[in-house]
Short mmCIF file of C-alpha atoms in Angstrom, two decimals:
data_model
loop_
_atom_site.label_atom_id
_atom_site.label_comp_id
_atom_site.label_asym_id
_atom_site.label_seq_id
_atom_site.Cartn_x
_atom_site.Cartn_y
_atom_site.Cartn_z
CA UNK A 5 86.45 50.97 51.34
CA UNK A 6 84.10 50.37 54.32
CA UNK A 7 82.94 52.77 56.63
CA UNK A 8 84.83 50.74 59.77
CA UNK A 9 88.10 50.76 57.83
CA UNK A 10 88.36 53.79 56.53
CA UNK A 11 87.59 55.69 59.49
CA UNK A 12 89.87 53.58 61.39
CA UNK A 13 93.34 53.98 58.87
CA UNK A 14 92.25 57.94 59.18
CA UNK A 15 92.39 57.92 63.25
CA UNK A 16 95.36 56.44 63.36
CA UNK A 17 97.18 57.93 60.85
CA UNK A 18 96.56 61.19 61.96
CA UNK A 19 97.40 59.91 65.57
CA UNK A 20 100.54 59.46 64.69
CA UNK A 21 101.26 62.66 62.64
CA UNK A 22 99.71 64.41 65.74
CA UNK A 23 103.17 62.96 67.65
CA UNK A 24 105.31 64.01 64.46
CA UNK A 25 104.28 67.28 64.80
CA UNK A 26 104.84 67.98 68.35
CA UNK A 27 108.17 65.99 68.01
CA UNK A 28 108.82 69.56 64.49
CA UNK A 29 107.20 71.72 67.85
CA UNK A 30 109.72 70.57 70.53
CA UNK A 31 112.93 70.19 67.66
CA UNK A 32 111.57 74.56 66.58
CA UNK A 33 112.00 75.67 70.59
CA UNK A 34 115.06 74.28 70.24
CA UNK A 35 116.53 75.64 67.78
CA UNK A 36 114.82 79.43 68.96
CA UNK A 37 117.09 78.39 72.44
CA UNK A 38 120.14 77.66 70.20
CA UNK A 39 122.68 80.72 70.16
CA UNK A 40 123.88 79.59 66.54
CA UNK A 41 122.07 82.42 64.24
CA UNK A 42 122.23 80.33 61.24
CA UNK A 43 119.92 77.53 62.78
CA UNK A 44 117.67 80.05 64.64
CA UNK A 45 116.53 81.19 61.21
CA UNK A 46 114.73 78.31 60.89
CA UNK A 47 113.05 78.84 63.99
CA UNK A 48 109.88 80.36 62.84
CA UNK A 49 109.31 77.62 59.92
CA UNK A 50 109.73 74.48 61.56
CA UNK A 51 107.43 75.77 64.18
CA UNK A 52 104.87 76.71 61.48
CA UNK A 53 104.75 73.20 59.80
CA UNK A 54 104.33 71.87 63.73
CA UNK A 55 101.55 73.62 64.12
CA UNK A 56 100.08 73.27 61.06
CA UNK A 57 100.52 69.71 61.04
CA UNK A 58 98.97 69.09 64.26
CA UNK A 59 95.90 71.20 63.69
CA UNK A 60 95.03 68.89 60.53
CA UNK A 61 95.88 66.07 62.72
CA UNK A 62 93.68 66.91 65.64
CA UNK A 63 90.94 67.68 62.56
CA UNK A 64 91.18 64.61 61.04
CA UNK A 65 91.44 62.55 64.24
CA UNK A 66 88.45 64.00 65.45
CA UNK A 67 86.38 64.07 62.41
CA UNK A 68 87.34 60.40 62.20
CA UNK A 69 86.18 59.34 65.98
CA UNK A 70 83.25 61.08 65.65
CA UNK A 71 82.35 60.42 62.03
CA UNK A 72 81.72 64.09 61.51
CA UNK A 73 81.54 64.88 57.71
CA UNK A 74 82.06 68.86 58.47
CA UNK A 75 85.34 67.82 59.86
CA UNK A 76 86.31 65.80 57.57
CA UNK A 77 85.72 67.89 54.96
CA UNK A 78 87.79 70.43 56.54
CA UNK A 79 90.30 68.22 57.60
CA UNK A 80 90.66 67.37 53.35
CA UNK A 81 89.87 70.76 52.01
CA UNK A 82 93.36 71.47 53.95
CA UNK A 83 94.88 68.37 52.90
CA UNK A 84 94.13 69.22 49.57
CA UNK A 85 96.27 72.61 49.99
CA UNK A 86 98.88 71.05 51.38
CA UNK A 87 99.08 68.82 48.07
CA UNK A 88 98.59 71.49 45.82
CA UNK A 89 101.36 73.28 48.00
CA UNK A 90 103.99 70.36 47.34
CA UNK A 91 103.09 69.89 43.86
CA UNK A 92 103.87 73.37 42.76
CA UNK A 93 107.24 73.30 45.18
CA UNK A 94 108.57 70.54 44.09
CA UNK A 95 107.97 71.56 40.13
CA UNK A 96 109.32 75.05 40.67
CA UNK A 97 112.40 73.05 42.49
CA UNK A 98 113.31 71.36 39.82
CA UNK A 99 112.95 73.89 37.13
CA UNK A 100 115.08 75.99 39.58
CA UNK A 101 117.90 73.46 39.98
CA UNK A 102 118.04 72.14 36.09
CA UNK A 103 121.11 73.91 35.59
CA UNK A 104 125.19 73.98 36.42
CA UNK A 105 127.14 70.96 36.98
CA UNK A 106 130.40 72.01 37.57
CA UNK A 107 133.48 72.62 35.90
CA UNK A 108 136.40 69.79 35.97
CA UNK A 109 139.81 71.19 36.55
CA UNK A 110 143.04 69.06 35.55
CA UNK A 111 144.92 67.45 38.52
CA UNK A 112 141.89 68.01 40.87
CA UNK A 113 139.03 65.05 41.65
CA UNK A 114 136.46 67.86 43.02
CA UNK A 115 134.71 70.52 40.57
CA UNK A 116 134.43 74.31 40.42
CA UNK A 117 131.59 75.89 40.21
CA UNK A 118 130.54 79.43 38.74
CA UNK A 119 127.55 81.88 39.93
CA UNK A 120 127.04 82.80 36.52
CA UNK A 121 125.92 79.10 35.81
CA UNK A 122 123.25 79.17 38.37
CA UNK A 123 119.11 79.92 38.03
CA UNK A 124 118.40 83.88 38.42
CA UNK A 125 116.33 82.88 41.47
CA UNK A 126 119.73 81.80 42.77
CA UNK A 127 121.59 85.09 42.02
CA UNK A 128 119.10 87.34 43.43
CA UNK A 129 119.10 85.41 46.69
CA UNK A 130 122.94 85.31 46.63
CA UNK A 131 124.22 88.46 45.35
CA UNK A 132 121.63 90.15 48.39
CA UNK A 133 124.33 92.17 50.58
CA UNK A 134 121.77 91.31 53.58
CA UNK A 135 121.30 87.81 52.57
CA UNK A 136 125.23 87.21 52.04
CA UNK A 137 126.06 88.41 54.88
CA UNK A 138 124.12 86.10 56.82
CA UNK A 139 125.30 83.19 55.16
CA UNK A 140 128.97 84.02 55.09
CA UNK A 141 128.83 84.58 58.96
CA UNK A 142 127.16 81.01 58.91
CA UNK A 143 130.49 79.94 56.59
CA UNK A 144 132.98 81.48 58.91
CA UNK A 145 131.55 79.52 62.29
CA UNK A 146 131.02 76.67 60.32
CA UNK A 147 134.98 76.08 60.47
CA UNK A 148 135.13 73.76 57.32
CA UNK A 149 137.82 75.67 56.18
CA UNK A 150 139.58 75.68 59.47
CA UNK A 151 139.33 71.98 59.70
CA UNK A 152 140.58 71.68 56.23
CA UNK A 153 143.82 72.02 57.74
CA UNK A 154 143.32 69.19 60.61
CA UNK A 155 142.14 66.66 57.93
CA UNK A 156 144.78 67.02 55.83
CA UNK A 157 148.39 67.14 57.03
CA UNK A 158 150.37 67.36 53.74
CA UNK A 159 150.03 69.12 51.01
CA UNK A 160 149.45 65.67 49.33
CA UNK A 161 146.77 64.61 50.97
CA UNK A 162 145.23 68.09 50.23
CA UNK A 163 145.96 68.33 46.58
CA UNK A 164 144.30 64.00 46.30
CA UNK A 165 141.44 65.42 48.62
CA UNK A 166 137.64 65.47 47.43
CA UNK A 167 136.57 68.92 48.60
CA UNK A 168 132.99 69.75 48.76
CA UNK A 169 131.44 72.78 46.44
CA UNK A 170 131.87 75.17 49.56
CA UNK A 171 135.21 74.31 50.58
CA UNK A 172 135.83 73.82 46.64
CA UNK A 173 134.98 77.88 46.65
CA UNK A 174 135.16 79.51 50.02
CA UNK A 175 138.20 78.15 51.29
CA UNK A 176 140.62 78.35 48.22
CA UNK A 177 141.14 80.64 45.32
CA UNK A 178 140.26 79.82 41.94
CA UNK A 179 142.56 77.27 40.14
CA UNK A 180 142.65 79.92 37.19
CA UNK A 181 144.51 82.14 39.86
CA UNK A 182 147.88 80.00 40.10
CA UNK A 183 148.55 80.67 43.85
CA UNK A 184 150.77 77.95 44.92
CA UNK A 185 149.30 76.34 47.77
CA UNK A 186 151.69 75.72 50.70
CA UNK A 187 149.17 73.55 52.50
CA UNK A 188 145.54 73.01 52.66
CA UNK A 189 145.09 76.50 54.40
CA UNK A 190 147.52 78.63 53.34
CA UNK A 191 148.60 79.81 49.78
CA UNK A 192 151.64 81.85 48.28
CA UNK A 193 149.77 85.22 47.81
CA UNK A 194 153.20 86.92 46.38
CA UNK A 195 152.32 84.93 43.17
CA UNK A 196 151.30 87.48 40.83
CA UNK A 197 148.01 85.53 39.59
CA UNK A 198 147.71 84.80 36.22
CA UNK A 199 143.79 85.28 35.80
CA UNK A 200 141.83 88.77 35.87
CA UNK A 201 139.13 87.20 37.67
CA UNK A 202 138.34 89.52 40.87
CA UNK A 203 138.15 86.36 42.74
CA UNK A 204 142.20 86.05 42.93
CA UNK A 205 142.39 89.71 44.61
CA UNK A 206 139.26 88.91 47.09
CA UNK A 207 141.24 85.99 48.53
CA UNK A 208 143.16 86.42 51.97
CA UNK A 209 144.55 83.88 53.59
CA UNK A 210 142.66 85.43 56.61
CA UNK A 211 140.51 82.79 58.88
CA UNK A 212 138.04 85.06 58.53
CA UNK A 213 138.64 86.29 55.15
CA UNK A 214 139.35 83.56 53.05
CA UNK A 215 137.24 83.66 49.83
CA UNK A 216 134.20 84.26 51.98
CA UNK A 217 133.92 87.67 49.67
CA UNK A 218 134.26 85.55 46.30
CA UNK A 219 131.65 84.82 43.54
CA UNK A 220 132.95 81.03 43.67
CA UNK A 221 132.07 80.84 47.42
CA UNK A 222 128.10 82.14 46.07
CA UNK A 223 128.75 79.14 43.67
CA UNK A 224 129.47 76.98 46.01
CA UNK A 225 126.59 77.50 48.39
CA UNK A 226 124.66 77.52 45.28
CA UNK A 227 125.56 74.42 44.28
CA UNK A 228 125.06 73.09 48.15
CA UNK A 229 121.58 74.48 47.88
CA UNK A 230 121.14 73.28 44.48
CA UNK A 231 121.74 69.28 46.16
CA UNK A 232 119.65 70.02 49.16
CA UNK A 233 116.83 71.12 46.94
CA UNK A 234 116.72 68.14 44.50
CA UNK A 235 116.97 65.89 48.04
CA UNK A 236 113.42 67.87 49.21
CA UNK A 237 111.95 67.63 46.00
CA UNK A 238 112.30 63.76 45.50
CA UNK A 239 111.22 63.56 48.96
CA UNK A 240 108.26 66.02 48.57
CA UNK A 241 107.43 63.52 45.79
CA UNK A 242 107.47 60.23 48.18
CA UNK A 243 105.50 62.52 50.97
CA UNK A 244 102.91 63.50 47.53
CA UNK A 245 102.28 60.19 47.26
CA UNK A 246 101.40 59.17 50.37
CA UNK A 247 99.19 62.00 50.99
CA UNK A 248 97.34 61.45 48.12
CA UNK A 249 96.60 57.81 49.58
CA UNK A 250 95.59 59.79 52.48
CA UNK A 251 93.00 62.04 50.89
CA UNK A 252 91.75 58.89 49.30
CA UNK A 253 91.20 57.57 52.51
CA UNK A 254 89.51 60.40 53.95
CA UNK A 255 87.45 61.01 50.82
CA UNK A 256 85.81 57.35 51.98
CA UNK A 257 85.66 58.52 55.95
CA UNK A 258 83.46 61.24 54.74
CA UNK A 259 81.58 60.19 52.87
CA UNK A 260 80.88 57.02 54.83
CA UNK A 261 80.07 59.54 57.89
CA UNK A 262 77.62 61.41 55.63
CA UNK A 263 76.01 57.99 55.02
CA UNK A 264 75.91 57.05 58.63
CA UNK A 265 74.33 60.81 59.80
CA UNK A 266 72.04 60.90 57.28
CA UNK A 267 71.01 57.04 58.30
CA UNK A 268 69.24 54.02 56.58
CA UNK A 269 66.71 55.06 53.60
CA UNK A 270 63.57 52.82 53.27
#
């Protein structure tokens, strides 16, 4: 690739991921303004990969305009990192997700899920008091059990409904329980259940008990988790790709700016 060319793609390339990351800046003070506690933990973060995106930009960029090999070989030693970074996240992602699928129940066209299906890296995080209590107060202002209710009118429309893996488990008991449900939030807790799993006694009926408290809730945010993970990791595999056209790229910057500082040999 010739020295014009390659210095050229590499300005504005990192131009441009100069704006992404102060569009990650601005979207991380944000969410630090926000008052909702589950997004403000991702405050710190987002701001992080802002920054650290737009101090490889402004590297690059630079090192690029001024055909600076010192630069660029900063700006790739970095680059380099940040590929070595993704490569080992998105491996450990899927080793940590290639497991549980669910559990089909007769009558219902959702699945249940079960902690004890899940990665031990799962567990840990899950069966944290501190962390759990984080996330269920996350669960609880969420309202997708509330609106449960407001989607579905009749106890038809509930029992045909496809839940997701947290309503599946925080806003219900356990199928194996046998609480009649007398609509989609509400169940017949006189039913003596006909399961000895500890779930059926940790369900209330409660807005703000519901089975918040239950090992099938953990399952379900588990298995949430689980999805958003694979969705990063094919997407850390697109961004992998890309990258590594990058560093290509830059490899050709530099050394075309070593060539040009170091100037025509007779």
């Amino acid at each position: 690739m010739g020295m014009g060319t390659s210095t050229f793609v590499i300005r504005w390339i990192n131009f441009l991921t100069m704006l992404l990351a102060i569009a990650v800046i601005i979207f991380g003070v944000w969410m630090s303004t926000h008052h909702d506690s589950c997004r403000r933990t991702l405050t710190l973060p987002v701001l992080g990969l802002g920054a650290f995106i737009f101090v490889i930009s402004i590297i690059g960029f630079l090192g690029a305009l001024k055909r600076n090999s010192k630069l660029l070989w900063i700006y790739l030693i970095l680059l380099c990192i940040i590929l070595v970074a993704i490569l080992v996240f998105t491996v450990l992602a899927f080793i940590i997700t290639n497991n549980a699928s669910g559990h089909n129940v007769a009558g219902l066209r959702y699945k249940e899920y079960q902690l004890k299906d899940y990665s031990p890296w799962f567990l840990q995080r899950l069966n944290n008091t501190h962390n759990w209590k984080r996330l269920k107060s996350c669960l609880v202002k969420s309202e997708d059990c509330i609106n449960l209710s407001k989607r579905y009118k009749t106890l038809k429309q509930y029992k045909s409904a496809k839940l997701t893996p947290i309503e599946a488990g925080c806003c219900r008991p356990p199928s194996e329980c046998g609480y009649p449900a007398v609509n989609a939030s509400y169940y017949d807790l006189s039913f003596h259940p006909i399961s000895s799993n500890k779930d059926c006694q940790r369900y209330k009926n409660s807005r703000a008990v519901k089975c918040y408290n239950c090992d099938s809730c953990k399952a379900g945010v588990a298995q949430y988790m689980k999805t958003e993970w694979r969705v990063v990791a094919i997407f850390n595999l697109v961004l992998f790709v890309v990258l590594s056209i990058i560093y290509f790229v830059g490899c050709c910057a530099r050394r075309n700016a070593a060539r040009s500082r170091s100037g025509p040999k007779f």
